[in-house]
JSON list of N, CA, C and O and ligand atoms in Angstrom, two decimals:
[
{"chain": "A", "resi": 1, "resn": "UNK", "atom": "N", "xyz": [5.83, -1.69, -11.01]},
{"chain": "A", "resi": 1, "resn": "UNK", "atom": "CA", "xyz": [5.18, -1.29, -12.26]},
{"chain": "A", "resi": 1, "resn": "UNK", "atom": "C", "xyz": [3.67, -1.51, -12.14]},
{"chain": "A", "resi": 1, "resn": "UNK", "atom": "O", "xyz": [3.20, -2.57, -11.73]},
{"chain": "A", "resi": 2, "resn": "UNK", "atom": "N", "xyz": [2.99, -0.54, -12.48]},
{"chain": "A", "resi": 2, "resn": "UNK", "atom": "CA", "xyz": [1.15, -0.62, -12.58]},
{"chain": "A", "resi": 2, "resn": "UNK", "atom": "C", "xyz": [0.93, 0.25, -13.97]},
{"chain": "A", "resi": 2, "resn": "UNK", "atom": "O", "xyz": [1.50, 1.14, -14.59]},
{"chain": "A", "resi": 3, "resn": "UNK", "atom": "N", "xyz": [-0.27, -0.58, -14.05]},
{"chain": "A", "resi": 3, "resn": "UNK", "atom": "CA", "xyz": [-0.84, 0.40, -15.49]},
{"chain": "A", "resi": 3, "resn": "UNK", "atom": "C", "xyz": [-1.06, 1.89, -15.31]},
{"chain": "A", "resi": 3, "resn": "UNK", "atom": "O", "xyz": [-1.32, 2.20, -14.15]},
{"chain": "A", "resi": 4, "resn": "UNK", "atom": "N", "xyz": [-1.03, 2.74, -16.07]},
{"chain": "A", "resi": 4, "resn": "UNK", "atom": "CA", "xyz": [-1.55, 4.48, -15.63]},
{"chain": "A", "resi": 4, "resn": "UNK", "atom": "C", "xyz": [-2.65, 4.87, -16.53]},
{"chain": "A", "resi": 4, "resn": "UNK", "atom": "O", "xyz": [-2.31, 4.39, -17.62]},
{"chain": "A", "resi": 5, "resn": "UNK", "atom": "N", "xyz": [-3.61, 5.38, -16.65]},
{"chain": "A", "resi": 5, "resn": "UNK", "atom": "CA", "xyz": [-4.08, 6.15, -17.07]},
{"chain": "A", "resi": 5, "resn": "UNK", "atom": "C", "xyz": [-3.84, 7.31, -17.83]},
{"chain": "A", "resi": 5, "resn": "UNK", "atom": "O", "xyz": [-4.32, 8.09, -17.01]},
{"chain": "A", "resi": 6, "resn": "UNK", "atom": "N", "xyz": [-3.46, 8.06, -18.79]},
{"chain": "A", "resi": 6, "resn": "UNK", "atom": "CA", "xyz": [-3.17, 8.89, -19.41]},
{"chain": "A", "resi": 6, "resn": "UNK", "atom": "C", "xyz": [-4.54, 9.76, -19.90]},
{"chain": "A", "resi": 6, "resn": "UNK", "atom": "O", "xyz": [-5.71, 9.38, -19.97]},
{"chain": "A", "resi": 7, "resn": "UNK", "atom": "N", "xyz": [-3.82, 11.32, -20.29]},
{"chain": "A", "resi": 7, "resn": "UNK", "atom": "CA", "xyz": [-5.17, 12.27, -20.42]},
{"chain": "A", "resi": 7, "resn": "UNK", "atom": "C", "xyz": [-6.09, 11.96, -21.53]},
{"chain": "A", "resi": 7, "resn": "UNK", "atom": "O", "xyz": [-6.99, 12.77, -21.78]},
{"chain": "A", "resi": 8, "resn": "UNK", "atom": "N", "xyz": [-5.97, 10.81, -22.26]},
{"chain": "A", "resi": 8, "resn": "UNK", "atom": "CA", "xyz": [-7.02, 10.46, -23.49]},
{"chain": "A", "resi": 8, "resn": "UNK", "atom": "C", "xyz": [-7.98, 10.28, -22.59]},
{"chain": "A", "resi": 8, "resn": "UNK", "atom": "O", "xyz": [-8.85, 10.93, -23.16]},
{"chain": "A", "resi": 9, "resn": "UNK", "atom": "N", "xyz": [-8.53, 9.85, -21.53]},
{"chain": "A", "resi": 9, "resn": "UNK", "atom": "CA", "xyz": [-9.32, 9.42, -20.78]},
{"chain": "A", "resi": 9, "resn": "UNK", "atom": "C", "xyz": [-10.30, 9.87, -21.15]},
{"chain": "A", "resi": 9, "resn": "UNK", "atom": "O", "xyz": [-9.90, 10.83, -21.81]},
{"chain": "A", "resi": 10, "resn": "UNK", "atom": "N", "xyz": [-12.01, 9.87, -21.24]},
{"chain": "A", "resi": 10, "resn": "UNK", "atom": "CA", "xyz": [-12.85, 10.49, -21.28]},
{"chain": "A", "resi": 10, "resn": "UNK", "atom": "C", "xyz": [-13.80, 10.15, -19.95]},
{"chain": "A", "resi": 10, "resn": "UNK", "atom": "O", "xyz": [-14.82, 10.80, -19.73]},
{"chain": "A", "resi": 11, "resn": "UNK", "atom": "N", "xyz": [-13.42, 9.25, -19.25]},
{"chain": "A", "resi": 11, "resn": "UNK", "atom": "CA", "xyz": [-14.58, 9.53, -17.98]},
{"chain": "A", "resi": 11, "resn": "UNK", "atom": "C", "xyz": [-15.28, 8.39, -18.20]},
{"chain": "A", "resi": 11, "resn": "UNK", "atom": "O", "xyz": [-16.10, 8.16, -17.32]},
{"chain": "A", "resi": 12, "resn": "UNK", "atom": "N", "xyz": [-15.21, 7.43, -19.29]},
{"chain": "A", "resi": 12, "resn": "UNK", "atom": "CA", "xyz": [-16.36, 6.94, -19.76]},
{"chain": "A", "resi": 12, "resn": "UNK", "atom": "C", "xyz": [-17.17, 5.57, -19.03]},
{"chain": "A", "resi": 12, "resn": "UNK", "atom": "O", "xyz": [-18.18, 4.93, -19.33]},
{"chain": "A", "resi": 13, "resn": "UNK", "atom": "N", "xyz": [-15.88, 5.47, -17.60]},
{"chain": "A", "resi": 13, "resn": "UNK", "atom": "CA", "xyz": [-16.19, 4.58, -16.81]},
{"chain": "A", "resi": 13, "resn": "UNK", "atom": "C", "xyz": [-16.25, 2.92, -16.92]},
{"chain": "A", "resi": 13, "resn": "UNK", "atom": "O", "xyz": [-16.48, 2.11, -16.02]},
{"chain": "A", "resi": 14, "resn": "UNK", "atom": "N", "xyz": [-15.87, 2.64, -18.71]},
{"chain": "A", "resi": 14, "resn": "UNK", "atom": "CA", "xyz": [-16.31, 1.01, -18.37]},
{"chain": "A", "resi": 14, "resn": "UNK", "atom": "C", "xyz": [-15.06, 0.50, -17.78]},
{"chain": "A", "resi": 14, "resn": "UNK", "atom": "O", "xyz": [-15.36, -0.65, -17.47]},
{"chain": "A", "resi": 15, "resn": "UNK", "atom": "N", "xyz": [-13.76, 0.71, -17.41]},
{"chain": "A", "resi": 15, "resn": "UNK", "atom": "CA", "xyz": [-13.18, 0.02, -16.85]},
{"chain": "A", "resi": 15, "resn": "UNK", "atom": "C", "xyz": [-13.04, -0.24, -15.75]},
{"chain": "A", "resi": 15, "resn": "UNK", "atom": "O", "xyz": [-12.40, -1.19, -15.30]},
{"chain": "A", "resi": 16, "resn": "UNK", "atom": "N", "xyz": [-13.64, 0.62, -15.16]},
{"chain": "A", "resi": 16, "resn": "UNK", "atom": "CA", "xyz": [-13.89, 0.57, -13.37]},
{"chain": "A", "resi": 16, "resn": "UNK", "atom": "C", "xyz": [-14.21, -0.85, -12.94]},
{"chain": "A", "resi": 16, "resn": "UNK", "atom": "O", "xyz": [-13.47, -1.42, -12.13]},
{"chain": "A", "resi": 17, "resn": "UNK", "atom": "N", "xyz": [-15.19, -1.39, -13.40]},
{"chain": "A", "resi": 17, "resn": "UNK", "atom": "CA", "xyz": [-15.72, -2.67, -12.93]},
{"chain": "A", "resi": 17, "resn": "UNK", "atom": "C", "xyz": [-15.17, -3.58, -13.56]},
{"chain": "A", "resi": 17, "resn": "UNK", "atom": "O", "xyz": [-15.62, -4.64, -13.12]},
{"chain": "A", "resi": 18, "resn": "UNK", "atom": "N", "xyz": [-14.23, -3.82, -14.58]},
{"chain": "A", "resi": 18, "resn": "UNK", "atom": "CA", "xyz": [-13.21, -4.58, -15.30]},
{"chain": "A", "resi": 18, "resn": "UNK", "atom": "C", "xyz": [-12.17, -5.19, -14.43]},
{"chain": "A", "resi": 18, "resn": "UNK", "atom": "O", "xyz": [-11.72, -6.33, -14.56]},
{"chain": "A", "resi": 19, "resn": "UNK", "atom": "N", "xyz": [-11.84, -4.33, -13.56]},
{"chain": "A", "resi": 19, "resn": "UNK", "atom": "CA", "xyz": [-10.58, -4.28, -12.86]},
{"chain": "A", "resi": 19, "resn": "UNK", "atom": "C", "xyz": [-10.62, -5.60, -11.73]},
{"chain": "A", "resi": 19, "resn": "UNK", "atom": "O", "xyz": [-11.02, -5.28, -10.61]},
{"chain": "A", "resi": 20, "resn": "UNK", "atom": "N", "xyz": [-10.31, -6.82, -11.92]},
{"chain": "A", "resi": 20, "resn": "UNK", "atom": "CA", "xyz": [-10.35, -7.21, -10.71]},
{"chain": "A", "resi": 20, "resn": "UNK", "atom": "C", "xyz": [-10.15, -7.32, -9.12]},
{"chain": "A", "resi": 20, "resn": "UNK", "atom": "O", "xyz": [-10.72, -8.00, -8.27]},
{"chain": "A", "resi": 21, "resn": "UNK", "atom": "N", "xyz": [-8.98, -6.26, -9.06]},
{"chain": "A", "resi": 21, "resn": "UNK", "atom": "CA", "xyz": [-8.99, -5.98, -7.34]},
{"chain": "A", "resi": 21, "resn": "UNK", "atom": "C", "xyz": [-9.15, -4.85, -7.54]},
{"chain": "A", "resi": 21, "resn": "UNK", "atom": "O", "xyz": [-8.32, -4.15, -6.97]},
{"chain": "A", "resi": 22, "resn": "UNK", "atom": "N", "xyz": [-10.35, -4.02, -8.49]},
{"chain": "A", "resi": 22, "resn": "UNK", "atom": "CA", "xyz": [-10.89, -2.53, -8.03]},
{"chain": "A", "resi": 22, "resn": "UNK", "atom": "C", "xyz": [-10.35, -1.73, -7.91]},
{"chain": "A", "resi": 22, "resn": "UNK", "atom": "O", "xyz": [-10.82, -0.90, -7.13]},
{"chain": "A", "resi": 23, "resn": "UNK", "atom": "N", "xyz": [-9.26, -1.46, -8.43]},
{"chain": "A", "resi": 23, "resn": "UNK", "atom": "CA", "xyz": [-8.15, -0.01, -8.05]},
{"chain": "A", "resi": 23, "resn": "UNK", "atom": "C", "xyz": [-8.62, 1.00, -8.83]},
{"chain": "A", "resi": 23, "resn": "UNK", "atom": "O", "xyz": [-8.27, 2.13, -8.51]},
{"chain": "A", "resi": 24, "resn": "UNK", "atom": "N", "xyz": [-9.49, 0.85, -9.98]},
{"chain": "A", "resi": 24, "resn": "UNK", "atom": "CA", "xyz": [-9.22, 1.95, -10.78]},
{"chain": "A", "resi": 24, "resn": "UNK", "atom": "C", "xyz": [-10.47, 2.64, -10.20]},
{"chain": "A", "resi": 24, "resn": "UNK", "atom": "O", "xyz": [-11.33, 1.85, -9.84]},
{"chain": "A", "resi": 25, "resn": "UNK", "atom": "N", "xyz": [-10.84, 4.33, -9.98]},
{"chain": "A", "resi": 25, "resn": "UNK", "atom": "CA", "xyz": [-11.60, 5.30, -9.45]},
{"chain": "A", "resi": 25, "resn": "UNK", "atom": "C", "xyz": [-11.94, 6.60, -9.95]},
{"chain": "A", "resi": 25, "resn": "UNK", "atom": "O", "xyz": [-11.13, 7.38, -10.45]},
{"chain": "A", "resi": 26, "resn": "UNK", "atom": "N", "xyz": [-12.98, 6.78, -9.81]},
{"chain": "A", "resi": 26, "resn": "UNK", "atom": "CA", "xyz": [-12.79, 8.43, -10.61]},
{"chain": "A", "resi": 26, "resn": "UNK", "atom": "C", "xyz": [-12.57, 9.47, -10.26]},
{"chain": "A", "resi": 26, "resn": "UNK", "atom": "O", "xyz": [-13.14, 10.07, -9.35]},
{"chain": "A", "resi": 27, "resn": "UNK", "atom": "N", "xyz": [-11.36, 9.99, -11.20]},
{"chain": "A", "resi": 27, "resn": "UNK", "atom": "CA", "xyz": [-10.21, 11.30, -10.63]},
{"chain": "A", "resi": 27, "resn": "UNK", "atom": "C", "xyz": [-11.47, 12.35, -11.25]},
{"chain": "A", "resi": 27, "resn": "UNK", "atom": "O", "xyz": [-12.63, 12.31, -11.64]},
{"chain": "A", "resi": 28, "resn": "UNK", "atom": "N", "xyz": [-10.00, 13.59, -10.97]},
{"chain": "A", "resi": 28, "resn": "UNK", "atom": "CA", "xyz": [-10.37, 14.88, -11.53]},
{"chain": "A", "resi": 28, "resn": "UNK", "atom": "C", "xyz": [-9.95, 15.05, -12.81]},
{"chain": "A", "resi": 28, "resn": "UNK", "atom": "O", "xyz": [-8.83, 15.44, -13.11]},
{"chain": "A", "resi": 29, "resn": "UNK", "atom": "N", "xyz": [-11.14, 14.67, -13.85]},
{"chain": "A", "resi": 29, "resn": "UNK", "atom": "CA", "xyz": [-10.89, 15.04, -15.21]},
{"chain": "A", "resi": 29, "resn": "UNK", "atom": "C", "xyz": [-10.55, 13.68, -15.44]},
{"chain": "A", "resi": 29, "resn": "UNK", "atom": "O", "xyz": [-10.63, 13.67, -16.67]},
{"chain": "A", "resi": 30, "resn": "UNK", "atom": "N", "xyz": [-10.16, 12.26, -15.05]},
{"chain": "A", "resi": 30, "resn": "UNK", "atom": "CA", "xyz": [-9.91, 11.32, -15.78]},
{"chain": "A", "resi": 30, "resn": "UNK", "atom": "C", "xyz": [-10.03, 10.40, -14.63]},
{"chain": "A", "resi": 30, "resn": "UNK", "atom": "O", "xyz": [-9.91, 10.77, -13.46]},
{"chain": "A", "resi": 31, "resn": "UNK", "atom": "N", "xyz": [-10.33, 8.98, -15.07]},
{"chain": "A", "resi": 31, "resn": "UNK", "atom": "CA", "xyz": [-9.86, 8.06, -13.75]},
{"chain": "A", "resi": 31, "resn": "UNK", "atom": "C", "xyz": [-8.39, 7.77, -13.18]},
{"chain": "A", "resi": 31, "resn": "UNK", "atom": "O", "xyz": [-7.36, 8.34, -13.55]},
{"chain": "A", "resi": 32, "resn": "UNK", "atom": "N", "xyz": [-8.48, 6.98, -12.42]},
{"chain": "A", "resi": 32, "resn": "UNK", "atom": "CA", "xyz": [-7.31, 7.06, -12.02]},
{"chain": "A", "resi": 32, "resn": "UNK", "atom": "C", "xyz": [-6.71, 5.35, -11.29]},
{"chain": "A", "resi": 32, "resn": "UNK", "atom": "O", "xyz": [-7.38, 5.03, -10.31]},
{"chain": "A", "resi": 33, "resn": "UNK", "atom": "N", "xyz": [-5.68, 4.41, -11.64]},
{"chain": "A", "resi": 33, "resn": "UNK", "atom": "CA", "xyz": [-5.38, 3.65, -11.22]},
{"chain": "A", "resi": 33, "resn": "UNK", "atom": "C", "xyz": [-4.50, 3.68, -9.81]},
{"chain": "A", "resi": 33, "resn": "UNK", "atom": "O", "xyz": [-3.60, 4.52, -9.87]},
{"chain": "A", "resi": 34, "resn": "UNK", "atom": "N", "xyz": [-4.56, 2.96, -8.53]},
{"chain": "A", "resi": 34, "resn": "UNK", "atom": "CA", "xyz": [-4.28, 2.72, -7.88]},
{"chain": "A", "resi": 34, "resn": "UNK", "atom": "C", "xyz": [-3.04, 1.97, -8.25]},
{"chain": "A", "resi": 34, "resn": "UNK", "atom": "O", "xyz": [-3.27, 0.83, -8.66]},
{"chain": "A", "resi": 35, "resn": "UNK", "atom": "N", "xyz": [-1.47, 2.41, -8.20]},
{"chain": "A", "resi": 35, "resn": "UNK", "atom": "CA", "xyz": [-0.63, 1.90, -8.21]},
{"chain": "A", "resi": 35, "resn": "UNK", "atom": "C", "xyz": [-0.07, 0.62, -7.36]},
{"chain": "A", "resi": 35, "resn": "UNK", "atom": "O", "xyz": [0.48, -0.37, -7.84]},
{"chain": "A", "resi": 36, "resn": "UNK", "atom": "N", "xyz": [-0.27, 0.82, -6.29]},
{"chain": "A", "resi": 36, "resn": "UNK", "atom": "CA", "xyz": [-0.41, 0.16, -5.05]},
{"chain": "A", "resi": 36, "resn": "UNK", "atom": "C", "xyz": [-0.80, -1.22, -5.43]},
{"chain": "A", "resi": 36, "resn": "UNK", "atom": "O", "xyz": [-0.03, -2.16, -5.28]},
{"chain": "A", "resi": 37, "resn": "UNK", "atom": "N", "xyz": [-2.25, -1.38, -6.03]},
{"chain": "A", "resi": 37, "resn": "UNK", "atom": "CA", "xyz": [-3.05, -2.43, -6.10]},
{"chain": "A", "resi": 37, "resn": "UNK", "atom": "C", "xyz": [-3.00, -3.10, -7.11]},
{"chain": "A", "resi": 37, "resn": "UNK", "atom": "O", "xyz": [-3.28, -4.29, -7.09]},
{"chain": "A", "resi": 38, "resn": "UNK", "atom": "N", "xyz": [-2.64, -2.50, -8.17]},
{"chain": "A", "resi": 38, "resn": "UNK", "atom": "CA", "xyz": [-2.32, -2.67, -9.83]},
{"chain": "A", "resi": 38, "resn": "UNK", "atom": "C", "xyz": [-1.84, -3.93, -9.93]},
{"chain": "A", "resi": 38, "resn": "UNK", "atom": "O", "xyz": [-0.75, -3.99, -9.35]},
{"chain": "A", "resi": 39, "resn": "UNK", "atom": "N", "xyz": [-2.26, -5.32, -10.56]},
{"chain": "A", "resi": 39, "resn": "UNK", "atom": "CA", "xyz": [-1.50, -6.30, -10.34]},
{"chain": "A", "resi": 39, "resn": "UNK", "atom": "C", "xyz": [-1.54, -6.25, -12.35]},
{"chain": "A", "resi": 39, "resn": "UNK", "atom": "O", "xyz": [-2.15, -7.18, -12.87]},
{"chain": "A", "resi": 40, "resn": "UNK", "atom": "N", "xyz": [-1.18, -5.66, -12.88]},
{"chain": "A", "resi": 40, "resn": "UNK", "atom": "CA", "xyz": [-1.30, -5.74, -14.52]},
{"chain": "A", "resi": 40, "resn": "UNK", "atom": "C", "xyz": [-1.36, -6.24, -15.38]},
{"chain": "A", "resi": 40, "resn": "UNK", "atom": "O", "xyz": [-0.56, -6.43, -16.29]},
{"chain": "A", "resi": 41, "resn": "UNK", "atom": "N", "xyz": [-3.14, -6.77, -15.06]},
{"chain": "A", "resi": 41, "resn": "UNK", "atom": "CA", "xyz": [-3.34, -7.86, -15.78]},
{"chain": "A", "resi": 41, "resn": "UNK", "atom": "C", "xyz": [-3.95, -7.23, -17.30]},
{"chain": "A", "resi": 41, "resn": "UNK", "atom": "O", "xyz": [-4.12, -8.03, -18.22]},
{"chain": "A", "resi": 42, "resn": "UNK", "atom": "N", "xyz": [-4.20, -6.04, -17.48]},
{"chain": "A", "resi": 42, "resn": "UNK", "atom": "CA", "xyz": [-4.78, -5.30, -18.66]},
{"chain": "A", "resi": 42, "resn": "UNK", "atom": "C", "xyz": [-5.91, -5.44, -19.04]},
{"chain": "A", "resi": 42, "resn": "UNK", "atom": "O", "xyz": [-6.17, -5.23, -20.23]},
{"chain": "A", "resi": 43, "resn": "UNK", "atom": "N", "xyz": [-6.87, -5.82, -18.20]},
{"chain": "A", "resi": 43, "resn": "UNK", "atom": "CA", "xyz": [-8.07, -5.79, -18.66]},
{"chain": "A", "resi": 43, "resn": "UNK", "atom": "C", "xyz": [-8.71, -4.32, -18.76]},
{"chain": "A", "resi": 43, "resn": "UNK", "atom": "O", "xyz": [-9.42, -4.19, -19.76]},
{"chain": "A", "resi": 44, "resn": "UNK", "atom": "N", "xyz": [-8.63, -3.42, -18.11]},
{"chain": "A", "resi": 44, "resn": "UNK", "atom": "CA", "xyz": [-8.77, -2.10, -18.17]},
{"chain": "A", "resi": 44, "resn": "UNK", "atom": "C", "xyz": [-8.39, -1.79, -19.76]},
{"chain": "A", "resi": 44, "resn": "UNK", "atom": "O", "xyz": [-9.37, -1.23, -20.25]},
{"chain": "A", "resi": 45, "resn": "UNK", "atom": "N", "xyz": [-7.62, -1.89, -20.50]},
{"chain": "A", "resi": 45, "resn": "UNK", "atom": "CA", "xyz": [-6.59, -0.99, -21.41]},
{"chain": "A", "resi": 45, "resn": "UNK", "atom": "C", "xyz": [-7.57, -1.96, -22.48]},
{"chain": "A", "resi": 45, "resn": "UNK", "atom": "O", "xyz": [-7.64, -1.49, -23.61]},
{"chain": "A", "resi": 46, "resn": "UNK", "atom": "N", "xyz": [-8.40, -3.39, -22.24]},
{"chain": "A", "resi": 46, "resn": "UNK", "atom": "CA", "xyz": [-8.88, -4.13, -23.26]},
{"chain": "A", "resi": 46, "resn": "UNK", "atom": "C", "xyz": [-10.04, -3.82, -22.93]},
{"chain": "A", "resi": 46, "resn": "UNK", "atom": "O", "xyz": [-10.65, -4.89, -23.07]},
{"chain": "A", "resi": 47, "resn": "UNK", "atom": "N", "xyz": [-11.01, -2.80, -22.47]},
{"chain": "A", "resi": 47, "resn": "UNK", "atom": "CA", "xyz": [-12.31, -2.37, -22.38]},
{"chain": "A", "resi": 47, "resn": "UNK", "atom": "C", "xyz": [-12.18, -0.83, -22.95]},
{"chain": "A", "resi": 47, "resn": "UNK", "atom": "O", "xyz": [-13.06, -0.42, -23.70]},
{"chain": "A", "resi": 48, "resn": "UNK", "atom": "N", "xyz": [-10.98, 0.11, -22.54]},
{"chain": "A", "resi": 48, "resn": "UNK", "atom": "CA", "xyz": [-11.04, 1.39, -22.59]},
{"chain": "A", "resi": 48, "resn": "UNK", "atom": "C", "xyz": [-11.27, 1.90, -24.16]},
{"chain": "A", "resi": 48, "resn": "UNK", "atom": "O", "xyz": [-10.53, 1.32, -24.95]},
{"chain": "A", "resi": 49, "resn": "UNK", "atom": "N", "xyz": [-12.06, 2.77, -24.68]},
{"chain": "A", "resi": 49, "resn": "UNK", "atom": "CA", "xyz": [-12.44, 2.84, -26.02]},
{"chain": "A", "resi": 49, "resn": "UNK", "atom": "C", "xyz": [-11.51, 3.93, -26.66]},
{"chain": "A", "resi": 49, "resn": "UNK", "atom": "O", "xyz": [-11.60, 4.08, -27.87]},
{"chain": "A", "resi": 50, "resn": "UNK", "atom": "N", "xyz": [-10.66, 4.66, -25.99]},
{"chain": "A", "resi": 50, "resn": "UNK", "atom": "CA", "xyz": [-9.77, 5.53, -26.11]},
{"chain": "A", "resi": 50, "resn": "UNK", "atom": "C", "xyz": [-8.19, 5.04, -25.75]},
{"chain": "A", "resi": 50, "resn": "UNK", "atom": "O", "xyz": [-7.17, 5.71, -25.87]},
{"chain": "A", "resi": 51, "resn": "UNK", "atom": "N", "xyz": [-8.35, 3.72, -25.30]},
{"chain": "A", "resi": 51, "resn": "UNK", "atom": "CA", "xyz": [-6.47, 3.06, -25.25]},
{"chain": "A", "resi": 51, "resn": "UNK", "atom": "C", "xyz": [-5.91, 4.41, -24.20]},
{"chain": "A", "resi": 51, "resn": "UNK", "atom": "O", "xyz": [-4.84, 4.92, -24.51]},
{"chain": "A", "resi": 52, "resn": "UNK", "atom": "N", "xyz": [-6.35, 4.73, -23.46]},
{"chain": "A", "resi": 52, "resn": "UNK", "atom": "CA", "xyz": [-5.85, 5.48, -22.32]},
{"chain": "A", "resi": 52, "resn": "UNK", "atom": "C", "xyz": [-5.05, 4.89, -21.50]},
{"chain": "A", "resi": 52, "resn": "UNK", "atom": "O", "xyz": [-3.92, 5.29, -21.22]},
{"chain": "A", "resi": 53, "resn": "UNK", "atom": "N", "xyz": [-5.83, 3.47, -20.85]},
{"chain": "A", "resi": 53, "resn": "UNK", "atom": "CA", "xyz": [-4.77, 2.93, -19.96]},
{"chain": "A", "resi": 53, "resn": "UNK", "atom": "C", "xyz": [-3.66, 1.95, -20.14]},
{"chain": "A", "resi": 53, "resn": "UNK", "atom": "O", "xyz": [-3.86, 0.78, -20.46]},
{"chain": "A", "resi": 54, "resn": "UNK", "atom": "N", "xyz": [-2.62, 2.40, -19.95]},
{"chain": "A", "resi": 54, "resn": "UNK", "atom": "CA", "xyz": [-1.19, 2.11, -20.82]},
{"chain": "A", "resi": 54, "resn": "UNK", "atom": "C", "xyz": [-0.15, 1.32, -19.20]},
{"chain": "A", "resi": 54, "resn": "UNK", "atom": "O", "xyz": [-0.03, 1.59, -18.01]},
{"chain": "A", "resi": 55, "resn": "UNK", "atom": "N", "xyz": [0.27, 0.48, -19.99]},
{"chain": "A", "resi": 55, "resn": "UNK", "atom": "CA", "xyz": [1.53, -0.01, -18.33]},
{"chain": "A", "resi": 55, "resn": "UNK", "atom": "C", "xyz": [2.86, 1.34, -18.27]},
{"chain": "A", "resi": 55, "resn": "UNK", "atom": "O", "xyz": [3.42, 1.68, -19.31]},
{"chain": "A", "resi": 56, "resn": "UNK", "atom": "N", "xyz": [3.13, 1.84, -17.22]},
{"chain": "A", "resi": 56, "resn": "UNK", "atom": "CA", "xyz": [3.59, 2.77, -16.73]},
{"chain": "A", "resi": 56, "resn": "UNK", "atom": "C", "xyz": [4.98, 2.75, -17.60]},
{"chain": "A", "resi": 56, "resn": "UNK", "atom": "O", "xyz": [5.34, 1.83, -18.33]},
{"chain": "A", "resi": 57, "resn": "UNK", "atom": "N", "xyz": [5.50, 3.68, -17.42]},
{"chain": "A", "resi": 57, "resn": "UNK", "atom": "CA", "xyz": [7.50, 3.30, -18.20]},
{"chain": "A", "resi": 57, "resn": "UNK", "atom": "C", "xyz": [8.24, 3.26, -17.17]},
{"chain": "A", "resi": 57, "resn": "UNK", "atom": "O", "xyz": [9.45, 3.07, -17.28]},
{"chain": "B", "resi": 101, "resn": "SF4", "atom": "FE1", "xyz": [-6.96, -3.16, -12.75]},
{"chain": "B", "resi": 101, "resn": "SF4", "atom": "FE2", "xyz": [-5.76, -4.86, -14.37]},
{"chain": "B", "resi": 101, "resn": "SF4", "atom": "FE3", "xyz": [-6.06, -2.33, -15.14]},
{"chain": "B", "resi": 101, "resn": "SF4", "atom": "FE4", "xyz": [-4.35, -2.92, -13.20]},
{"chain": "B", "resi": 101, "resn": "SF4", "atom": "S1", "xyz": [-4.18, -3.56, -15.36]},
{"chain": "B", "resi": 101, "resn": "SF4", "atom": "S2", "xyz": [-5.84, -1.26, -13.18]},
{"chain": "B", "resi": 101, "resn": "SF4", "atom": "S3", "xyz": [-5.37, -4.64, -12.19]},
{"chain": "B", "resi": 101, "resn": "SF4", "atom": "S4", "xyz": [-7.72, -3.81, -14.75]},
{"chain": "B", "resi": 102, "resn": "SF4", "atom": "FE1", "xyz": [-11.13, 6.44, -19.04]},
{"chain": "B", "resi": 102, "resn": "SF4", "atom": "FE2", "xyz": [-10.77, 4.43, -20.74]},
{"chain": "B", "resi": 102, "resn": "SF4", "atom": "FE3", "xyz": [-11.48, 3.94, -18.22]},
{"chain": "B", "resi": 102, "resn": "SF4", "atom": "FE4", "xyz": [-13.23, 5.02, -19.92]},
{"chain": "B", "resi": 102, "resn": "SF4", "atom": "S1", "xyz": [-12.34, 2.95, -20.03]},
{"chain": "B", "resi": 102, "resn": "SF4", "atom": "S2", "xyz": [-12.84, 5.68, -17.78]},
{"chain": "B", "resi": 102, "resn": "SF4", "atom": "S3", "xyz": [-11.88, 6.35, -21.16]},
{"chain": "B", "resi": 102, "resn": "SF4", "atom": "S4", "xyz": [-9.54, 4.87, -18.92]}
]
């Protein structure tokens, strides 16, 4: 299980540097979390101003 990103995204970048082991990057049209690396701690989803990044189902 890792957090995902969903299309609310706007690009707006503050969670990039939130992330402590850096997974999250910027996609096409939205960022994008590194599943792989995702240890889900939610700091991403507690910066994002649009609640985009959500823990996966
Ligand atoms: Fe990074 Fe934590 Fe968000 Fe996972 S939940 S992408 S580790 S900030
Ligand atoms: Fe997208 Fe939210 Fe990250 Fe901004 S903080 S880049 S809107 S997921």
């Amino acid at each position: 299980m890792a957090y995902f990103i969903n299309d609310e995204c706007i690009s707006c970048g503050a969670c990039e540097s939130e992330c402590p082991v850096s997974c999250i990057s910027e996609g096409d049209g939205k960022y994008v979390i590194d599943a792989d690396e995702c240890i889900e701690c939610g700091a991403c989803a507690g910066v994002c101003p649009v609640g985009a990044p959500n823990p996966a189902e």
